[in-house]
PDB file of N, CA and C in Angstrom:
ATOM      1  N   UNK A 501      23.442  -0.128  19.181  1.00  0.00           N
ATOM      2  CA  UNK A 501      22.701  -0.932  18.579  1.00  0.00           C
ATOM      3  C   UNK A 501      21.138  -0.638  19.400  1.00  0.00           C
ATOM      4  N   UNK A 502      21.263   0.099  20.151  1.00  0.00           N
ATOM      5  CA  UNK A 502      19.692   0.615  20.268  1.00  0.00           C
ATOM      6  C   UNK A 502      20.163   2.572  20.560  1.00  0.00           C
ATOM      7  N   UNK A 503      18.504   2.395  20.087  1.00  0.00           N
ATOM      8  CA  UNK A 503      18.017   4.091  19.840  1.00  0.00           C
ATOM      9  C   UNK A 503      17.820   4.569  21.148  1.00  0.00           C
ATOM     10  N   UNK A 504      18.258   6.253  21.456  1.00  0.00           N
ATOM     11  CA  UNK A 504      17.295   6.728  22.672  1.00  0.00           C
ATOM     12  C   UNK A 504      15.851   6.316  23.164  1.00  0.00           C
ATOM     13  N   UNK A 505      15.665   6.026  24.642  1.00  0.00           N
ATOM     14  CA  UNK A 505      14.810   5.942  25.186  1.00  0.00           C
ATOM     15  C   UNK A 505      13.472   7.112  24.484  1.00  0.00           C
ATOM     16  N   UNK A 506      12.178   6.414  24.214  1.00  0.00           N
ATOM     17  CA  UNK A 506      11.177   7.151  23.292  1.00  0.00           C
ATOM     18  C   UNK A 506      10.241   6.813  25.095  1.00  0.00           C
ATOM     19  N   UNK A 507       9.790   8.131  25.790  1.00  0.00           N
ATOM     20  CA  UNK A 507       8.704   8.195  26.357  1.00  0.00           C
ATOM     21  C   UNK A 507       7.341   8.880  25.818  1.00  0.00           C
ATOM     22  N   UNK A 508       6.454   7.667  26.022  1.00  0.00           N
ATOM     23  CA  UNK A 508       4.941   8.219  25.687  1.00  0.00           C
ATOM     24  C   UNK A 508       4.050   7.654  26.566  1.00  0.00           C
ATOM     25  N   UNK A 509       3.441   8.621  26.971  1.00  0.00           N
ATOM     26  CA  UNK A 509       1.536   8.492  27.842  1.00  0.00           C
ATOM     27  C   UNK A 509       0.885   7.705  27.528  1.00  0.00           C
ATOM     28  N   UNK A 510       0.021   7.196  27.529  1.00  0.00           N
ATOM     29  CA  UNK A 510      -1.261   6.539  26.275  1.00  0.00           C
ATOM     30  C   UNK A 510      -1.766   5.855  27.586  1.00  0.00           C
ATOM     31  N   UNK A 511      -3.629   6.693  27.770  1.00  0.00           N
ATOM     32  CA  UNK A 511      -4.709   6.671  28.651  1.00  0.00           C
ATOM     33  C   UNK A 511      -5.706   5.652  27.889  1.00  0.00           C
ATOM     34  N   UNK A 512      -6.619   4.838  28.593  1.00  0.00           N
ATOM     35  CA  UNK A 512      -7.879   4.882  27.950  1.00  0.00           C
ATOM     36  C   UNK A 512      -8.502   4.760  29.647  1.00  0.00           C
ATOM     37  N   UNK A 513     -10.285   5.882  29.280  1.00  0.00           N
ATOM     38  CA  UNK A 513     -10.668   5.229  30.203  1.00  0.00           C
ATOM     39  C   UNK A 513     -12.041   5.206  29.894  1.00  0.00           C
ATOM     40  N   UNK A 514     -12.502   4.204  30.291  1.00  0.00           N
ATOM     41  CA  UNK A 514     -13.773   3.090  30.150  1.00  0.00           C
ATOM     42  C   UNK A 514     -14.619   3.224  30.747  1.00  0.00           C
ATOM     43  N   UNK A 515     -16.089   2.942  30.994  1.00  0.00           N
ATOM     44  CA  UNK A 515     -17.211   3.029  31.454  1.00  0.00           C
ATOM     45  C   UNK A 515     -18.016   1.415  30.990  1.00  0.00           C
ATOM     46  N   UNK A 516     -18.530   0.698  31.818  1.00  0.00           N
ATOM     47  CA  UNK A 516     -19.509   0.058  31.505  1.00  0.00           C
ATOM     48  C   UNK A 516     -20.835  -0.184  31.801  1.00  0.00           C
ATOM     49  N   UNK A 517     -21.861   0.000  31.085  1.00  0.00           N
ATOM     50  CA  UNK A 517     -22.861   0.020  31.787  1.00  0.00           C
ATOM     51  C   UNK A 517     -24.376  -1.171  31.120  1.00  0.00           C
ATOM     52  N   UNK A 518     -24.577  -1.407  31.382  1.00  0.00           N
ATOM     53  CA  UNK A 518     -25.833  -3.105  31.853  1.00  0.00           C
ATOM     54  C   UNK A 518     -27.460  -1.787  31.919  1.00  0.00           C
ATOM     55  N   UNK A 519     -27.818  -2.571  30.851  1.00  0.00           N
ATOM     56  CA  UNK A 519     -29.181  -1.933  31.015  1.00  0.00           C
ATOM     57  C   UNK A 519     -30.336  -3.262  29.732  1.00  0.00           C
ATOM     58  N   UNK A 520     -30.242  -3.628  31.173  1.00  0.00           N
ATOM     59  CA  UNK A 520     -31.707  -4.951  31.241  1.00  0.00           C
ATOM     60  C   UNK A 520     -30.252  -6.301  30.616  1.00  0.00           C
ATOM     61  N   UNK A 521     -31.024  -7.179  29.915  1.00  0.00           N
ATOM     62  CA  UNK A 521     -29.871  -8.189  29.027  1.00  0.00           C
ATOM     63  C   UNK A 521     -28.626  -7.380  27.893  1.00  0.00           C
ATOM     64  N   UNK A 522     -28.430  -6.495  27.794  1.00  0.00           N
ATOM     65  CA  UNK A 522     -27.534  -6.006  26.747  1.00  0.00           C
ATOM     66  C   UNK A 522     -25.911  -5.171  27.836  1.00  0.00           C
ATOM     67  N   UNK A 523     -25.657  -4.818  27.142  1.00  0.00           N
ATOM     68  CA  UNK A 523     -23.856  -4.619  28.209  1.00  0.00           C
ATOM     69  C   UNK A 523     -24.021  -3.661  27.194  1.00  0.00           C
ATOM     70  N   UNK A 524     -22.878  -2.393  27.324  1.00  0.00           N
ATOM     71  CA  UNK A 524     -22.708  -0.882  26.899  1.00  0.00           C
ATOM     72  C   UNK A 524     -21.222  -0.784  26.994  1.00  0.00           C
ATOM     73  N   UNK A 525     -20.225  -0.818  26.084  1.00  0.00           N
ATOM     74  CA  UNK A 525     -18.647  -0.564  26.692  1.00  0.00           C
ATOM     75  C   UNK A 525     -18.546   0.683  26.055  1.00  0.00           C
ATOM     76  N   UNK A 526     -18.431   1.747  26.889  1.00  0.00           N
ATOM     77  CA  UNK A 526     -17.981   3.421  26.344  1.00  0.00           C
ATOM     78  C   UNK A 526     -16.155   3.248  26.517  1.00  0.00           C
ATOM     79  N   UNK A 527     -15.400   3.687  25.559  1.00  0.00           N
ATOM     80  CA  UNK A 527     -14.188   4.333  26.111  1.00  0.00           C
ATOM     81  C   UNK A 527     -13.938   5.469  25.220  1.00  0.00           C
ATOM     82  N   UNK A 528     -12.777   5.946  25.966  1.00  0.00           N
ATOM     83  CA  UNK A 528     -12.117   7.124  24.912  1.00  0.00           C
ATOM     84  C   UNK A 528     -10.628   7.103  25.501  1.00  0.00           C
ATOM     85  N   UNK A 529     -10.101   6.713  24.176  1.00  0.00           N
ATOM     86  CA  UNK A 529      -8.569   6.676  24.188  1.00  0.00           C
ATOM     87  C   UNK A 529      -7.650   7.908  24.242  1.00  0.00           C
ATOM     88  N   UNK A 530      -6.739   8.307  25.052  1.00  0.00           N
ATOM     89  CA  UNK A 530      -6.227   9.520  24.644  1.00  0.00           C
ATOM     90  C   UNK A 530      -4.797   9.086  24.587  1.00  0.00           C
ATOM     91  N   UNK A 531      -3.529   9.728  23.505  1.00  0.00           N
ATOM     92  CA  UNK A 531      -2.604   8.849  22.482  1.00  0.00           C
ATOM     93  C   UNK A 531      -1.412  10.389  23.255  1.00  0.00           C
ATOM     94  N   UNK A 532      -0.571  10.160  23.249  1.00  0.00           N
ATOM     95  CA  UNK A 532       0.517  10.610  23.927  1.00  0.00           C
ATOM     96  C   UNK A 532      -0.286  12.235  24.675  1.00  0.00           C
ATOM     97  N   UNK A 533      -1.088  11.945  25.776  1.00  0.00           N
ATOM     98  CA  UNK A 533      -1.284  12.183  27.527  1.00  0.00           C
ATOM     99  C   UNK A 533      -0.340  13.754  26.844  1.00  0.00           C
ATOM    100  N   UNK A 534       1.088  13.563  27.975  1.00  0.00           N
ATOM    101  CA  UNK A 534       1.614  15.139  27.843  1.00  0.00           C
ATOM    102  C   UNK A 534       1.708  15.595  26.494  1.00  0.00           C
ATOM    103  N   UNK A 535       1.592  15.702  25.467  1.00  0.00           N
ATOM    104  CA  UNK A 535       1.855  15.968  24.430  1.00  0.00           C
ATOM    105  C   UNK A 535       2.732  16.240  24.039  1.00  0.00           C
ATOM    106  N   UNK A 536       3.987  15.505  24.298  1.00  0.00           N
ATOM    107  CA  UNK A 536       5.753  15.663  24.259  1.00  0.00           C
ATOM    108  C   UNK A 536       5.943  15.563  23.153  1.00  0.00           C
ATOM    109  N   UNK A 537       6.784  16.534  22.605  1.00  0.00           N
ATOM    110  CA  UNK A 537       7.419  16.625  21.911  1.00  0.00           C
ATOM    111  C   UNK A 537       8.728  15.821  20.700  1.00  0.00           C
ATOM    112  N   UNK A 538       8.783  14.733  21.595  1.00  0.00           N
ATOM    113  CA  UNK A 538      10.132  13.738  21.661  1.00  0.00           C
ATOM    114  C   UNK A 538      10.512  13.744  20.077  1.00  0.00           C
ATOM    115  N   UNK A 539      11.474  13.936  19.273  1.00  0.00           N
ATOM    116  CA  UNK A 539      11.947  13.633  17.916  1.00  0.00           C
ATOM    117  C   UNK A 539      12.405  12.097  17.898  1.00  0.00           C
ATOM    118  N   UNK A 540      12.007  12.230  17.166  1.00  0.00           N
ATOM    119  CA  UNK A 540      11.928  10.690  16.700  1.00  0.00           C
ATOM    120  C   UNK A 540      13.036   9.802  15.033  1.00  0.00           C
ATOM    121  N   UNK A 541      13.339  11.033  14.569  1.00  0.00           N
ATOM    122  CA  UNK A 541      14.555  11.347  13.286  1.00  0.00           C
ATOM    123  C   UNK A 541      15.353  12.258  13.538  1.00  0.00           C
ATOM    124  N   UNK A 542      16.182  12.036  13.002  1.00  0.00           N
ATOM    125  CA  UNK A 542      17.573  13.232  13.310  1.00  0.00           C
ATOM    126  C   UNK A 542      18.126  13.498  11.537  1.00  0.00           C
ATOM    127  N   UNK A 543      18.334  14.284  10.657  1.00  0.00           N
ATOM    128  CA  UNK A 543      19.277  14.317   9.819  1.00  0.00           C
ATOM    129  C   UNK A 543      20.631  14.690  10.579  1.00  0.00           C
ATOM    130  N   UNK A 544      21.204  13.667   9.206  1.00  0.00           N
ATOM    131  CA  UNK A 544      23.027  13.273   9.561  1.00  0.00           C
ATOM    132  C   UNK A 544      23.668  13.632   8.765  1.00  0.00           C
ATOM    133  N   UNK A 545      23.340  14.556   7.199  1.00  0.00           N
ATOM    134  CA  UNK A 545      24.410  15.262   6.521  1.00  0.00           C
ATOM    135  C   UNK A 545      23.447  16.383   6.186  1.00  0.00           C
ATOM    136  N   UNK A 546      25.442  17.019   6.151  1.00  0.00           N
ATOM    137  CA  UNK A 546      25.230  18.250   5.871  1.00  0.00           C
ATOM    138  C   UNK A 546      25.063  19.480   6.574  1.00  0.00           C
ATOM    139  N   UNK A 547      24.593  20.697   5.964  1.00  0.00           N
ATOM    140  CA  UNK A 547      24.269  21.964   6.475  1.00  0.00           C
ATOM    141  C   UNK A 547      23.156  21.684   7.902  1.00  0.00           C
ATOM    142  N   UNK A 548      22.206  20.789   7.217  1.00  0.00           N
ATOM    143  CA  UNK A 548      21.288  20.016   8.544  1.00  0.00           C
ATOM    144  C   UNK A 548      21.016  19.208   9.388  1.00  0.00           C
ATOM    145  N   UNK A 549      22.721  18.846   9.801  1.00  0.00           N
ATOM    146  CA  UNK A 549      23.501  18.579  10.077  1.00  0.00           C
ATOM    147  C   UNK A 549      22.597  18.324  11.731  1.00  0.00           C
ATOM    148  N   UNK A 550      22.064  17.169  12.354  1.00  0.00           N
ATOM    149  CA  UNK A 550      21.404  17.040  13.863  1.00  0.00           C
ATOM    150  C   UNK A 550      19.591  17.761  13.665  1.00  0.00           C
ATOM    151  N   UNK A 551      19.605  18.302  12.578  1.00  0.00           N
ATOM    152  CA  UNK A 551      18.179  18.924  12.446  1.00  0.00           C
ATOM    153  C   UNK A 551      17.064  18.307  12.887  1.00  0.00           C
ATOM    154  N   UNK A 552      15.827  18.075  13.546  1.00  0.00           N
ATOM    155  CA  UNK A 552      15.010  16.741  13.626  1.00  0.00           C
ATOM    156  C   UNK A 552      14.137  16.747  11.942  1.00  0.00           C
ATOM    157  N   UNK A 553      13.891  15.596  12.228  1.00  0.00           N
ATOM    158  CA  UNK A 553      13.215  15.854  10.527  1.00  0.00           C
ATOM    159  C   UNK A 553      11.471  15.041  10.696  1.00  0.00           C
ATOM    160  N   UNK A 554      11.700  14.161  12.462  1.00  0.00           N
ATOM    161  CA  UNK A 554      10.167  13.835  12.613  1.00  0.00           C
ATOM    162  C   UNK A 554      10.235  13.534  14.190  1.00  0.00           C
ATOM    163  N   UNK A 555       9.098  14.225  14.399  1.00  0.00           N
ATOM    164  CA  UNK A 555       8.506  14.384  15.925  1.00  0.00           C
ATOM    165  C   UNK A 555       7.309  13.459  16.296  1.00  0.00           C
ATOM    166  N   UNK A 556       7.223  13.444  17.314  1.00  0.00           N
ATOM    167  CA  UNK A 556       5.809  12.234  18.116  1.00  0.00           C
ATOM    168  C   UNK A 556       5.129  13.498  17.319  1.00  0.00           C
ATOM    169  N   UNK A 557       3.699  12.380  17.020  1.00  0.00           N
ATOM    170  CA  UNK A 557       2.649  13.063  17.455  1.00  0.00           C
ATOM    171  C   UNK A 557       1.498  13.969  18.157  1.00  0.00           C
ATOM    172  N   UNK A 558       1.487  14.089  17.890  1.00  0.00           N
ATOM    173  CA  UNK A 558       0.262  15.413  18.366  1.00  0.00           C
ATOM    174  C   UNK A 558      -0.701  14.424  19.387  1.00  0.00           C
ATOM    175  N   UNK A 559      -1.514  15.424  20.552  1.00  0.00           N
ATOM    176  CA  UNK A 559      -1.769  14.172  21.631  1.00  0.00           C
ATOM    177  C   UNK A 559      -3.273  14.020  20.661  1.00  0.00           C
ATOM    178  N   UNK A 560      -4.098  12.839  20.501  1.00  0.00           N
ATOM    179  CA  UNK A 560      -5.682  13.124  20.213  1.00  0.00           C
ATOM    180  C   UNK A 560      -6.286  11.833  20.487  1.00  0.00           C
ATOM    181  N   UNK A 561      -7.410  12.187  20.864  1.00  0.00           N
ATOM    182  CA  UNK A 561      -7.826  11.492  21.599  1.00  0.00           C
ATOM    183  C   UNK A 561      -8.795  10.030  20.260  1.00  0.00           C
ATOM    184  N   UNK A 562      -9.672   8.912  20.906  1.00  0.00           N
ATOM    185  CA  UNK A 562     -10.752   8.937  19.781  1.00  0.00           C
ATOM    186  C   UNK A 562     -11.603   7.684  21.050  1.00  0.00           C
ATOM    187  N   UNK A 563     -13.243   7.965  20.522  1.00  0.00           N
ATOM    188  CA  UNK A 563     -13.799   7.690  21.521  1.00  0.00           C
ATOM    189  C   UNK A 563     -14.266   5.976  20.885  1.00  0.00           C
ATOM    190  N   UNK A 564     -14.350   5.557  21.333  1.00  0.00           N
ATOM    191  CA  UNK A 564     -15.310   3.988  21.334  1.00  0.00           C
ATOM    192  C   UNK A 564     -16.467   3.789  21.902  1.00  0.00           C
ATOM    193  N   UNK A 565     -17.493   3.246  20.850  1.00  0.00           N
ATOM    194  CA  UNK A 565     -18.471   2.145  22.171  1.00  0.00           C
ATOM    195  C   UNK A 565     -18.774   0.564  21.439  1.00  0.00           C
ATOM    196  N   UNK A 566     -19.638  -0.228  22.297  1.00  0.00           N
ATOM    197  CA  UNK A 566     -19.156  -1.513  22.062  1.00  0.00           C
ATOM    198  C   UNK A 566     -20.499  -1.853  22.778  1.00  0.00           C
ATOM    199  N   UNK A 567     -21.726  -2.277  22.415  1.00  0.00           N
ATOM    200  CA  UNK A 567     -22.866  -2.828  22.252  1.00  0.00           C
ATOM    201  C   UNK A 567     -23.000  -4.259  22.411  1.00  0.00           C
ATOM    202  N   UNK A 568     -23.554  -5.051  23.389  1.00  0.00           N
ATOM    203  CA  UNK A 568     -23.198  -6.633  23.578  1.00  0.00           C
ATOM    204  C   UNK A 568     -24.442  -7.034  23.947  1.00  0.00           C
ATOM    205  N   UNK A 569     -25.087  -8.154  22.664  1.00  0.00           N
ATOM    206  CA  UNK A 569     -26.672  -8.253  23.505  1.00  0.00           C
ATOM    207  C   UNK A 569     -26.630 -10.153  22.950  1.00  0.00           C
TER     208      UNK A 569
END
């Protein structure tokens, strides 16, 4: 009924900058922070029985900027 537990750590770092009447928000998002190679799916057939067919995506980051005026 339930699959195995999936552990993944995602984190966001942000800074709010007020310049006059404007506000700027700078963000850094990091996905899979500890770069875990968690198995997502396993093959249940024939000679490749229990061989992983997909794992968690590697660590990656996203940078974002938002301007409010």
